[in-house]
Amino acid sequence: MATSLRCFLRSGKRAGLVAAQRGFSRSSAAAVQVNVRDALNQAMDEELERDERVFLLGEEVAQYDGAYKVSRGLWKKYGDKRIIDTPISEMGFAGIAVGAAMAGLRPICEFMTFNFSMQAIDQVINSAAKTYYMSAGLQPVPIVFRGPNGASAGVAAQHSQCFAAWYAHCPGLKVVSPWNSEDARGLLKAAIRDDNPVVFLENELMYGVPFEMSEESLSKNFTIPIGKAKVERQGAHVTLVSHSRFVGLCLDAAAVLAKEGVDCEVINLRTIRPLDVECIEGSVMKTNHLVTVEGGWPQFGVGAEICARIMEGPAFNYLDSPVTRVTGVDIPMPYAKILEDHSLPQVKDIIFSVKKTLNV
Amino acid sequence: MKTMLAIISNALCRITGKNAVSGSRCDLHGLEAGPPVRAELTREQGLQYYRTMQTVRRMELKADQLYKQKIIRGFCHLYDGQEACAAGIEAAINPSDHLITAYRAHGFTFTRGVPIKEILAELTGRKGGVAKGKGGSMHMYAPHFYGGNGIVGAQVTRKPVDCIKVPTTSIHS
């Protein structure tokens, strides 16, 4: 008895090991680096395993492992009945997916990019979004439409459009736009488990970006509630609201501005519809200044909606200056690199807008 | 391609410099007459088509090289191997006829009259390009040529009405 006690007291390292073996709580879980692509892949894998009604269909999702390799390994694991390659007909396979959802399955319909969803937008809006309302609750459509959204690199006008505002305009849809791996994983699991049609807007340029993920966020039942934004960085002077890839740019701008004494609060919307207005209002009532940042076009866009909602609510009286929207330029995306670079918000544009809003 | 080359070589060997090309009769529906079953290919025409095809081939091989060097960005759908389609279609229509195609558009862009320099400038994003560098590989246009369409299937329904002959008389005449 005494000897074992002495053993414990002698080496703290052994004591720690023993503590771990006995399942005592440890200070911090080991953080793992996971990129957005793998986070999406794992989320789909786990949901396919959890519920046999879930299946994935789209162009190149099965044998090619996904056009962007997001569904790598899934066809090998789940086979032809769960992972389905479709012909190049978005209207066709989106319609098939909606029909399957109405019949009781839980499809994940992948668009190679959301630009191609315009071919199928009738199915997304008229067949999926409106049906639950039109049937007075009799017919739910538990479908997820996912794929890369917004500008990529050098793919020109017809392949670079942002559809956040387009889909968020429509009642009956939920629209989510993850930024990092944790967002991607949690929101995709929540979207698949949601009984409503969800439009899941990914970003091709984020697929390969690694982020640290906590043990909790890697657990099988980790979901992020749809409709809740996250404050990525606390601040006191100005609120930056963004979604998808531009959250990263806002954080970069905040780091630069911090050196100049400007403290930015950065909000990651995570969900476009329903918009988490309370989070934005709470932040604006604290900082008194608001700048919205998005990749889409300015007119009738996400930033425009935020401006309107702030104006309609209590936060309006707390604004010390008008809201500034930082958006993509109001033109079809040009092909030439120098034009393309200047058609989307850059860190310097965010910094410029913050300084203009704060009048510094 | 093989038959075409055989015909060309035959044509070059002949003293008269002309050769006959035969097609097969096709079933008709709603038409009074079908396409002719005989056509004549002169030595000059044969050489002209060959020159067109070779030019497109050389241009596409260069575009391939530039794409691998990342001087051409984004998408680059090459036309090498398919040159006979553009050359053949252009031989059968007039420059005033209307033409539209899908995303593999470089061949038709050339046969519809855009110079090589403007095509390569467009692919490399320069303002000397046919669309001033703003369109890129899939969005090149010319008189009576409606591109270049990036979305699969868009060109099918977007084809100009009466693409062979635009009516000049009023319907009430």
Coordinates of C-alpha atoms in Angstrom, one line a residue:
Chain A
M1 CA 0.0 0.0 0.0
A2 CA 2.7 2.5 1.1
T3 CA 5.0 1.5 -1.8
S4 CA 2.3 2.1 -4.4
L5 CA 1.6 5.5 -2.9
R6 CA 5.3 6.4 -3.1
C7 CA 5.3 5.3 -6.8
F8 CA 2.5 7.7 -7.5
L9 CA 4.2 10.6 -5.7
R10 CA 7.6 10.0 -7.4
S11 CA 6.8 10.5 -11.0
G12 CA 4.1 12.9 -12.1
K13 CA 4.3 11.5 -15.6
R14 CA 3.1 8.1 -14.5
A15 CA 0.4 9.6 -12.5
G16 CA -0.9 11.4 -15.5
L17 CA -0.9 8.2 -17.6
V18 CA -2.7 6.4 -14.9
A19 CA -5.2 9.2 -14.7
A20 CA -5.8 8.9 -18.4
Q21 CA -6.2 5.2 -18.3
R22 CA -8.8 5.6 -15.6
G23 CA -10.7 8.0 -17.8
F24 CA -10.2 11.1 -15.6
S25 CA -10.9 14.3 -17.5
R26 CA -7.9 16.0 -19.2
S27 CA -7.4 19.7 -19.8
S28 CA -7.6 20.0 -23.6
A29 CA -8.6 17.5 -26.3
A30 CA -6.0 17.0 -29.1
A31 CA -7.0 19.2 -32.0
V32 CA -6.9 17.6 -35.5
Q33 CA -6.4 19.4 -38.8
V34 CA -9.2 18.6 -41.2
N35 CA -9.9 20.3 -44.5
V36 CA -13.4 21.3 -45.6
R37 CA -13.5 18.6 -48.2
D38 CA -12.8 15.8 -45.7
A39 CA -15.2 17.4 -43.2
L40 CA -18.0 17.2 -45.8
N41 CA -17.0 13.7 -46.7
Q42 CA -17.1 12.4 -43.1
A43 CA -20.4 14.1 -42.5
M44 CA -22.0 12.4 -45.5
D45 CA -20.4 9.1 -44.6
E46 CA -21.8 9.2 -41.1
E47 CA -25.2 10.2 -42.1
L48 CA -25.3 7.5 -44.8
E49 CA -24.4 5.0 -42.2
R50 CA -26.9 6.4 -39.6
D51 CA -30.0 6.4 -41.8
E52 CA -30.5 4.0 -44.7
R53 CA -33.0 6.4 -46.4
V54 CA -30.1 8.9 -47.1
F55 CA -28.5 8.6 -50.5
L56 CA -26.4 10.8 -52.7
L57 CA -26.9 11.6 -56.4
G58 CA -25.2 13.9 -58.8
E59 CA -22.8 14.1 -61.7
E60 CA -19.5 12.1 -61.1
V61 CA -20.3 11.5 -57.4
A62 CA -19.9 7.7 -57.6
Q63 CA -17.2 6.2 -59.8
Y64 CA -15.2 9.4 -60.2
D65 CA -15.2 10.0 -56.4
G66 CA -16.8 13.4 -56.9
A67 CA -16.0 16.2 -59.3
Y68 CA -14.1 17.8 -56.5
K69 CA -13.5 14.6 -54.6
V70 CA -16.0 15.5 -51.9
S71 CA -17.6 12.1 -52.1
R72 CA -14.4 10.1 -52.3
G73 CA -14.7 6.5 -51.2
L74 CA -18.5 6.6 -50.6
W75 CA -19.4 4.6 -53.7
K76 CA -16.9 1.9 -52.8
K77 CA -18.4 1.7 -49.3
Y78 CA -22.1 2.1 -50.0
G79 CA -22.6 0.9 -53.6
D80 CA -24.8 1.7 -56.5
K81 CA -28.1 2.0 -54.6
R82 CA -26.8 4.7 -52.2
I83 CA -24.4 6.7 -54.4
I84 CA -25.8 7.3 -57.9
D85 CA -24.1 8.8 -60.9
T86 CA -26.5 10.8 -63.0
P87 CA -26.5 12.0 -66.7
I88 CA -25.7 15.7 -67.3
S89 CA -29.3 16.8 -66.8
E90 CA -29.8 18.9 -63.7
M91 CA -33.5 19.4 -64.3
G92 CA -33.8 15.6 -64.7
F93 CA -32.0 14.4 -61.6
A94 CA -33.1 17.3 -59.4
G95 CA -36.7 16.3 -60.2
I96 CA -35.9 12.7 -59.5
A97 CA -34.4 13.7 -56.2
V98 CA -37.4 15.7 -55.2
G99 CA -39.7 12.9 -56.1
A100 CA -37.6 10.5 -54.0
A101 CA -37.8 12.9 -51.1
M102 CA -41.6 13.1 -51.4
A103 CA -41.8 9.3 -51.5
G104 CA -40.0 9.1 -48.2
L105 CA -36.2 8.9 -48.9
R106 CA -33.7 11.5 -47.8
P107 CA -31.7 12.5 -50.9
I108 CA -28.6 14.6 -51.1
C109 CA -28.6 16.2 -54.6
E110 CA -25.2 17.4 -55.6
F111 CA -24.9 20.1 -58.3
M112 CA -21.4 20.3 -59.7
T113 CA -21.7 24.0 -59.2
F114 CA -24.7 26.0 -58.3
N115 CA -24.5 27.7 -61.7
F116 CA -25.9 24.5 -63.1
S117 CA -28.7 24.6 -60.6
M118 CA -30.3 27.3 -62.7
Q119 CA -31.2 24.5 -65.1
A120 CA -33.1 22.8 -62.3
I121 CA -34.3 25.9 -60.3
D122 CA -37.9 25.1 -61.1
Q123 CA -37.5 21.8 -59.3
V124 CA -35.8 23.4 -56.3
I125 CA -38.3 26.2 -55.9
N126 CA -41.6 24.9 -57.3
S127 CA -41.3 21.2 -56.5
A128 CA -39.2 21.3 -53.3
A129 CA -39.5 24.7 -51.6
K130 CA -43.2 25.4 -51.9
T131 CA -44.7 21.9 -51.5
Y132 CA -44.9 21.7 -47.7
Y133 CA -46.9 24.9 -47.7
M134 CA -49.0 24.1 -50.7
S135 CA -50.0 20.8 -49.2
A136 CA -50.7 22.4 -45.9
G137 CA -48.2 20.2 -44.1
L138 CA -49.2 16.9 -45.7
Q139 CA -46.1 16.5 -47.9
P140 CA -42.6 17.3 -46.5
V141 CA -39.6 17.3 -48.8
P142 CA -36.5 16.4 -46.8
I143 CA -33.9 17.1 -49.4
V144 CA -30.4 18.7 -49.4
F145 CA -29.1 20.4 -52.5
R146 CA -25.4 20.9 -52.1
G147 CA -22.5 22.0 -54.2
P148 CA -19.9 24.8 -54.7
N149 CA -21.3 28.3 -55.0
G150 CA -19.8 31.6 -56.0
A151 CA -16.6 32.4 -57.8
S152 CA -13.7 30.0 -58.3
A153 CA -10.5 30.9 -60.2
G154 CA -10.7 31.9 -63.9
V155 CA -13.9 30.1 -64.7
A156 CA -15.6 33.3 -66.1
A157 CA -19.1 34.6 -66.1
Q158 CA -21.3 31.5 -66.5
H159 CA -19.5 29.5 -63.8
S160 CA -18.9 32.1 -61.1
Q161 CA -22.3 33.3 -59.8
C162 CA -23.3 33.4 -56.1
F163 CA -26.8 32.1 -55.5
A164 CA -27.1 33.0 -51.8
A165 CA -29.5 35.9 -52.4
W166 CA -31.4 34.0 -55.1
Y167 CA -32.3 31.0 -52.9
A168 CA -32.6 33.0 -49.7
H169 CA -35.4 35.0 -51.3
C170 CA -37.7 32.0 -51.3
P171 CA -40.0 30.9 -48.4
G172 CA -39.9 27.2 -47.9
L173 CA -36.1 26.8 -48.3
K174 CA -33.4 26.9 -45.7
V175 CA -30.1 28.2 -47.0
V176 CA -26.8 27.6 -45.3
S177 CA -23.3 28.8 -46.2
P178 CA -20.5 27.2 -44.2
W179 CA -17.1 28.8 -43.9
N180 CA -14.7 26.4 -42.1
S181 CA -14.5 22.6 -41.6
E182 CA -16.5 22.7 -38.4
D183 CA -19.3 24.7 -40.1
A184 CA -19.3 22.3 -43.0
R185 CA -19.5 19.2 -40.9
G186 CA -22.1 20.4 -38.4
L187 CA -24.3 22.2 -40.9
L188 CA -24.3 19.3 -43.4
K189 CA -25.3 16.8 -40.7
A190 CA -28.0 19.2 -39.5
A191 CA -29.2 19.8 -43.1
I192 CA -29.5 16.0 -43.8
R193 CA -31.4 15.5 -40.6
D194 CA -33.7 18.5 -41.3
D195 CA -37.1 17.6 -42.8
N196 CA -37.1 20.7 -44.9
P197 CA -35.4 21.4 -48.3
V198 CA -32.0 22.8 -47.5
V199 CA -29.7 24.6 -50.0
F200 CA -26.1 24.0 -48.9
L201 CA -23.8 26.5 -50.5
E202 CA -20.1 25.3 -50.3
N203 CA -17.1 27.1 -51.8
E204 CA -14.6 25.4 -54.1
L205 CA -11.7 27.5 -53.0
M206 CA -12.3 26.4 -49.4
Y207 CA -12.3 22.7 -50.1
G208 CA -8.6 22.2 -49.6
V209 CA -8.2 24.6 -46.6
P210 CA -7.4 22.8 -43.3
F211 CA -8.9 24.0 -40.0
E212 CA -8.4 22.7 -36.5
M213 CA -11.4 20.7 -35.3
S214 CA -12.0 19.9 -31.7
E215 CA -12.9 16.4 -30.5
E216 CA -16.4 17.5 -29.8
S217 CA -16.9 18.7 -33.4
L218 CA -15.6 15.3 -34.7
S219 CA -18.2 13.3 -32.7
K220 CA -20.9 11.4 -34.6
N221 CA -23.8 13.5 -33.4
F222 CA -22.2 16.9 -33.7
T223 CA -24.7 19.3 -35.5
I224 CA -24.8 23.0 -35.7
P225 CA -28.3 24.5 -35.4
I226 CA -29.5 26.0 -38.7
G227 CA -30.4 29.6 -38.2
K228 CA -27.7 30.6 -35.7
A229 CA -24.7 32.7 -36.6
K230 CA -21.4 32.6 -34.8
V231 CA -19.2 35.4 -33.5
E232 CA -15.8 34.4 -34.7
R233 CA -14.0 37.3 -33.2
Q234 CA -15.1 39.6 -30.4
G235 CA -14.7 43.3 -30.9
A236 CA -15.8 46.7 -29.7
H237 CA -15.6 49.3 -32.6
V238 CA -17.3 47.8 -35.7
T239 CA -19.2 44.7 -36.6
L240 CA -18.2 42.8 -39.8
V241 CA -20.9 40.3 -41.0
S242 CA -20.0 37.8 -43.7
H243 CA -20.6 34.2 -44.9
S244 CA -18.5 31.5 -46.6
R245 CA -15.0 32.3 -47.8
F246 CA -15.2 36.0 -47.0
V247 CA -15.4 35.3 -43.2
G248 CA -11.7 34.4 -43.6
L249 CA -11.0 37.7 -45.3
C250 CA -12.8 39.6 -42.6
L251 CA -10.6 37.9 -40.0
D252 CA -7.5 38.9 -42.0
A253 CA -8.7 42.5 -42.2
A254 CA -9.5 42.5 -38.5
A255 CA -5.9 41.3 -37.7
V256 CA -4.5 44.2 -39.8
L257 CA -6.9 46.7 -38.3
A258 CA -6.1 45.6 -34.8
K259 CA -2.6 46.8 -35.2
E260 CA -4.0 50.2 -36.0
G261 CA -6.2 50.2 -32.9
V262 CA -9.5 49.3 -34.6
D263 CA -11.2 46.4 -32.8
C264 CA -13.5 44.4 -35.2
E265 CA -16.2 42.0 -34.2
V266 CA -16.5 39.3 -37.0
I267 CA -19.8 37.4 -37.3
N268 CA -20.0 34.3 -39.4
L269 CA -23.6 34.0 -40.6
R270 CA -23.5 30.3 -41.2
T271 CA -27.1 30.4 -42.2
I272 CA -28.5 32.8 -44.8
R273 CA -32.1 31.8 -44.4
P274 CA -33.4 32.1 -41.7
L275 CA -31.1 35.0 -41.0
D276 CA -29.9 35.3 -37.4
V277 CA -30.9 38.9 -37.0
E278 CA -30.7 38.9 -33.2
C279 CA -27.0 38.1 -33.3
I280 CA -26.3 41.0 -35.7
E281 CA -28.5 43.4 -33.7
G282 CA -26.9 42.5 -30.5
S283 CA -23.5 43.1 -32.0
V284 CA -24.5 46.4 -33.6
M285 CA -26.0 47.6 -30.3
K286 CA -22.5 47.1 -28.8
T287 CA -20.3 48.4 -31.6
N288 CA -22.6 51.0 -33.3
H289 CA -21.1 50.4 -36.7
L290 CA -21.8 47.7 -39.4
V291 CA -20.1 46.5 -42.5
T292 CA -21.4 43.6 -44.5
V293 CA -19.1 41.5 -46.7
E294 CA -20.1 39.0 -49.4
G295 CA -19.0 37.7 -52.8
G296 CA -22.4 38.1 -54.5
W297 CA -23.7 41.1 -56.5
P298 CA -24.8 44.2 -54.5
Q299 CA -28.3 44.7 -55.7
F300 CA -31.0 42.9 -53.7
G301 CA -28.3 40.8 -52.0
V302 CA -27.5 39.4 -48.6
G303 CA -26.0 42.8 -47.4
A304 CA -29.1 44.6 -48.7
E305 CA -31.3 42.3 -46.6
I306 CA -29.2 42.8 -43.5
C307 CA -29.4 46.6 -44.0
A308 CA -33.2 46.4 -44.3
R309 CA -33.6 44.2 -41.2
I310 CA -31.3 46.3 -39.1
M311 CA -33.2 49.4 -40.1
E312 CA -36.5 47.7 -39.1
G313 CA -35.3 46.6 -35.7
P314 CA -34.1 48.1 -32.4
A315 CA -30.4 48.2 -33.6
F316 CA -31.1 51.2 -35.9
N317 CA -31.1 53.7 -33.1
Y318 CA -27.6 52.5 -32.1
L319 CA -26.0 53.0 -35.5
D320 CA -23.5 55.9 -35.5
S321 CA -23.1 55.8 -39.3
P322 CA -24.8 54.2 -42.3
V323 CA -24.2 50.5 -43.0
T324 CA -21.6 49.8 -45.7
R325 CA -21.9 46.8 -48.0
V326 CA -18.7 45.3 -49.4
T327 CA -19.8 43.1 -52.3
G328 CA -18.7 41.7 -55.7
V329 CA -18.7 44.2 -58.5
D330 CA -22.1 44.5 -60.3
I331 CA -20.9 42.8 -63.5
P332 CA -20.8 39.3 -64.9
M333 CA -17.5 37.8 -63.7
P334 CA -14.7 38.7 -66.3
Y335 CA -12.2 36.1 -67.4
A336 CA -8.9 38.0 -67.3
K337 CA -7.2 37.5 -64.0
I338 CA -6.6 41.2 -63.2
L339 CA -10.2 42.0 -63.8
E340 CA -11.4 38.9 -61.8
D341 CA -9.2 39.8 -58.8
H342 CA -10.8 43.3 -58.8
S343 CA -14.3 42.0 -59.1
L344 CA -14.4 40.4 -55.7
P345 CA -13.9 41.9 -52.2
Q346 CA -10.3 41.8 -51.1
V347 CA -8.9 42.4 -47.6
K348 CA -7.9 46.0 -48.6
D349 CA -11.5 46.7 -49.6
I350 CA -12.8 45.6 -46.2
I351 CA -10.2 47.7 -44.5
F352 CA -11.1 50.7 -46.6
S353 CA -14.8 50.3 -45.8
V354 CA -14.2 49.9 -42.1
K355 CA -12.2 53.1 -42.0
K356 CA -14.8 54.9 -44.0
T357 CA -17.6 53.7 -41.7
L358 CA -15.6 54.7 -38.6
N359 CA -14.4 58.0 -40.3
V360 CA -10.8 57.3 -39.5
Chain B
M1 CA -10.4 12.0 -91.7
K2 CA -8.9 9.0 -93.5
T3 CA -11.4 9.1 -96.4
M4 CA -10.9 12.9 -96.6
L5 CA -7.1 12.4 -96.9
A6 CA -7.6 9.6 -99.5
I7 CA -9.9 11.9 -101.5
I8 CA -7.4 14.8 -101.3
S9 CA -4.5 12.6 -102.4
N10 CA -6.6 11.2 -105.2
A11 CA -7.5 14.7 -106.2
L12 CA -4.0 15.9 -106.2
C13 CA -2.9 13.0 -108.4
R14 CA -5.5 13.7 -111.0
I15 CA -4.8 15.9 -114.0
T16 CA -8.3 17.4 -114.0
G17 CA -8.0 18.5 -110.4
K18 CA -11.6 17.6 -109.4
N19 CA -13.1 14.7 -107.5
A20 CA -16.6 13.5 -106.8
V21 CA -17.9 12.8 -103.3
S22 CA -20.9 10.5 -102.9
G23 CA -23.2 10.5 -100.0
S24 CA -26.0 8.1 -99.2
R25 CA -29.7 8.8 -99.7
C26 CA -31.6 9.6 -96.5
D27 CA -35.2 9.2 -95.4
L28 CA -37.2 12.4 -95.6
H29 CA -40.0 13.7 -93.3
G30 CA -41.8 16.9 -94.1
L31 CA -39.3 17.9 -96.8
E32 CA -39.7 17.9 -100.5
A33 CA -36.0 17.2 -101.2
G34 CA -33.1 16.0 -99.2
P35 CA -29.4 17.0 -99.4
P36 CA -27.7 16.2 -102.7
V37 CA -26.1 12.8 -103.0
R38 CA -23.2 14.0 -105.1
A39 CA -20.8 16.8 -104.4
E40 CA -17.6 17.9 -106.1
L41 CA -14.4 18.6 -104.3
T42 CA -11.8 20.6 -106.2
R43 CA -8.2 20.5 -105.5
E44 CA -8.3 24.0 -104.2
Q45 CA -11.2 23.3 -101.9
G46 CA -9.5 20.2 -100.6
L47 CA -6.3 22.1 -99.8
Q48 CA -8.3 24.9 -98.2
Y49 CA -10.1 22.5 -95.9
Y50 CA -6.9 20.9 -95.0
R51 CA -5.2 24.2 -94.3
T52 CA -8.1 25.2 -92.1
M53 CA -7.9 21.9 -90.1
Q54 CA -4.2 22.1 -89.8
T55 CA -4.4 25.7 -88.5
V56 CA -7.0 24.7 -85.9
R57 CA -4.8 21.7 -84.9
R58 CA -1.7 23.9 -84.4
M59 CA -3.7 26.5 -82.5
E60 CA -5.2 23.9 -80.2
L61 CA -1.8 22.2 -79.5
K62 CA -0.4 25.6 -78.6
A63 CA -3.4 26.3 -76.4
D64 CA -2.8 22.9 -74.7
Q65 CA 0.8 23.9 -74.0
L66 CA -0.2 27.3 -72.6
Y67 CA -2.9 25.7 -70.4
K68 CA -0.3 23.4 -68.9
Q69 CA 1.9 26.4 -68.2
K70 CA -1.1 28.0 -66.5
I71 CA -1.0 30.9 -68.8
I72 CA -4.5 30.0 -69.8
R73 CA -6.7 29.7 -66.7
G74 CA -10.0 28.3 -65.8
F75 CA -11.5 26.1 -68.5
C76 CA -9.9 25.2 -71.8
H77 CA -11.9 22.7 -74.0
L78 CA -9.7 21.8 -76.9
Y79 CA -10.7 21.2 -80.4
D80 CA -7.8 19.1 -81.7
G81 CA -9.2 15.9 -83.2
Q82 CA -12.5 17.5 -84.1
E83 CA -11.3 20.0 -86.7
A84 CA -13.2 18.2 -89.5
C85 CA -16.5 19.1 -87.9
A86 CA -15.9 22.8 -88.0
A87 CA -14.3 22.7 -91.5
G88 CA -17.0 20.5 -92.9
I89 CA -19.9 22.5 -91.5
E90 CA -18.4 25.7 -92.7
A91 CA -18.0 24.2 -96.1
A92 CA -21.7 23.4 -96.2
I93 CA -23.0 26.8 -95.0
N94 CA -22.6 30.4 -95.9
P95 CA -21.0 33.0 -93.7
S96 CA -24.4 34.7 -93.3
D97 CA -26.0 31.6 -91.9
H98 CA -26.3 31.4 -88.1
L99 CA -24.3 29.0 -86.0
I100 CA -24.3 28.2 -82.2
T101 CA -22.3 25.6 -80.3
A102 CA -21.5 24.3 -76.8
Y103 CA -18.4 24.9 -74.8
R104 CA -15.9 23.3 -77.2
A105 CA -16.0 26.4 -79.4
H106 CA -12.4 27.3 -80.6
G107 CA -12.7 25.5 -83.9
F108 CA -15.9 27.3 -84.9
T109 CA -14.6 30.6 -83.6
F110 CA -11.8 30.3 -86.2
T111 CA -13.9 29.1 -89.1
R112 CA -16.5 31.9 -88.4
G113 CA -13.7 34.4 -89.1
V114 CA -12.0 35.3 -85.9
P115 CA -8.2 35.5 -86.3
I116 CA -5.9 33.2 -84.4
K117 CA -4.3 36.1 -82.6
E118 CA -7.6 37.2 -81.2
I119 CA -8.5 33.7 -80.1
L120 CA -5.2 33.2 -78.3
A121 CA -5.4 36.7 -76.8
E122 CA -8.9 35.9 -75.5
L123 CA -7.7 32.6 -74.0
T124 CA -4.8 34.4 -72.2
G125 CA -7.1 37.2 -70.9
R126 CA -5.7 40.0 -73.0
K127 CA -7.7 43.1 -74.2
G128 CA -6.8 42.2 -77.8
G129 CA -9.0 39.1 -77.5
V130 CA -12.2 38.7 -79.4
A131 CA -14.2 39.5 -76.1
K132 CA -11.5 41.8 -74.8
G133 CA -10.4 39.2 -72.3
K134 CA -13.7 39.2 -70.5
G135 CA -15.2 36.1 -71.9
G136 CA -12.5 33.4 -71.8
S137 CA -12.5 30.0 -73.6
M138 CA -16.2 29.4 -73.8
H139 CA -17.5 32.8 -74.5
M140 CA -16.2 33.9 -77.9
Y141 CA -18.5 35.5 -80.4
A142 CA -18.5 36.6 -84.1
P143 CA -21.0 37.9 -86.6
H144 CA -23.6 35.1 -87.1
F145 CA -21.8 33.1 -84.4
Y146 CA -23.5 32.9 -81.1
G147 CA -20.7 31.3 -79.0
G148 CA -19.5 29.3 -77.0
N149 CA -22.0 28.3 -74.2
G150 CA -20.9 27.2 -70.9
I151 CA -24.0 25.5 -69.6
V152 CA -24.6 22.1 -71.1
G153 CA -27.8 22.1 -73.2
A154 CA -28.1 25.9 -73.3
Q155 CA -27.2 25.9 -77.0
V156 CA -30.0 23.5 -78.0
T157 CA -32.9 25.7 -77.2
R158 CA -31.0 29.0 -77.6
K159 CA -30.5 28.3 -81.4
P160 CA -31.7 31.3 -83.3
V161 CA -35.1 30.7 -84.9
D162 CA -34.9 30.1 -88.6
C163 CA -31.2 29.5 -88.3
I164 CA -30.9 28.6 -92.0
K165 CA -32.8 31.5 -93.5
V166 CA -34.1 34.6 -91.8
P167 CA -37.4 35.7 -93.4
T168 CA -37.3 39.1 -95.0
T169 CA -41.0 39.4 -95.9
S170 CA -43.8 40.2 -93.5
I171 CA -46.2 37.4 -92.5
H172 CA -49.1 39.5 -93.6
S173 CA -47.9 39.8 -97.2

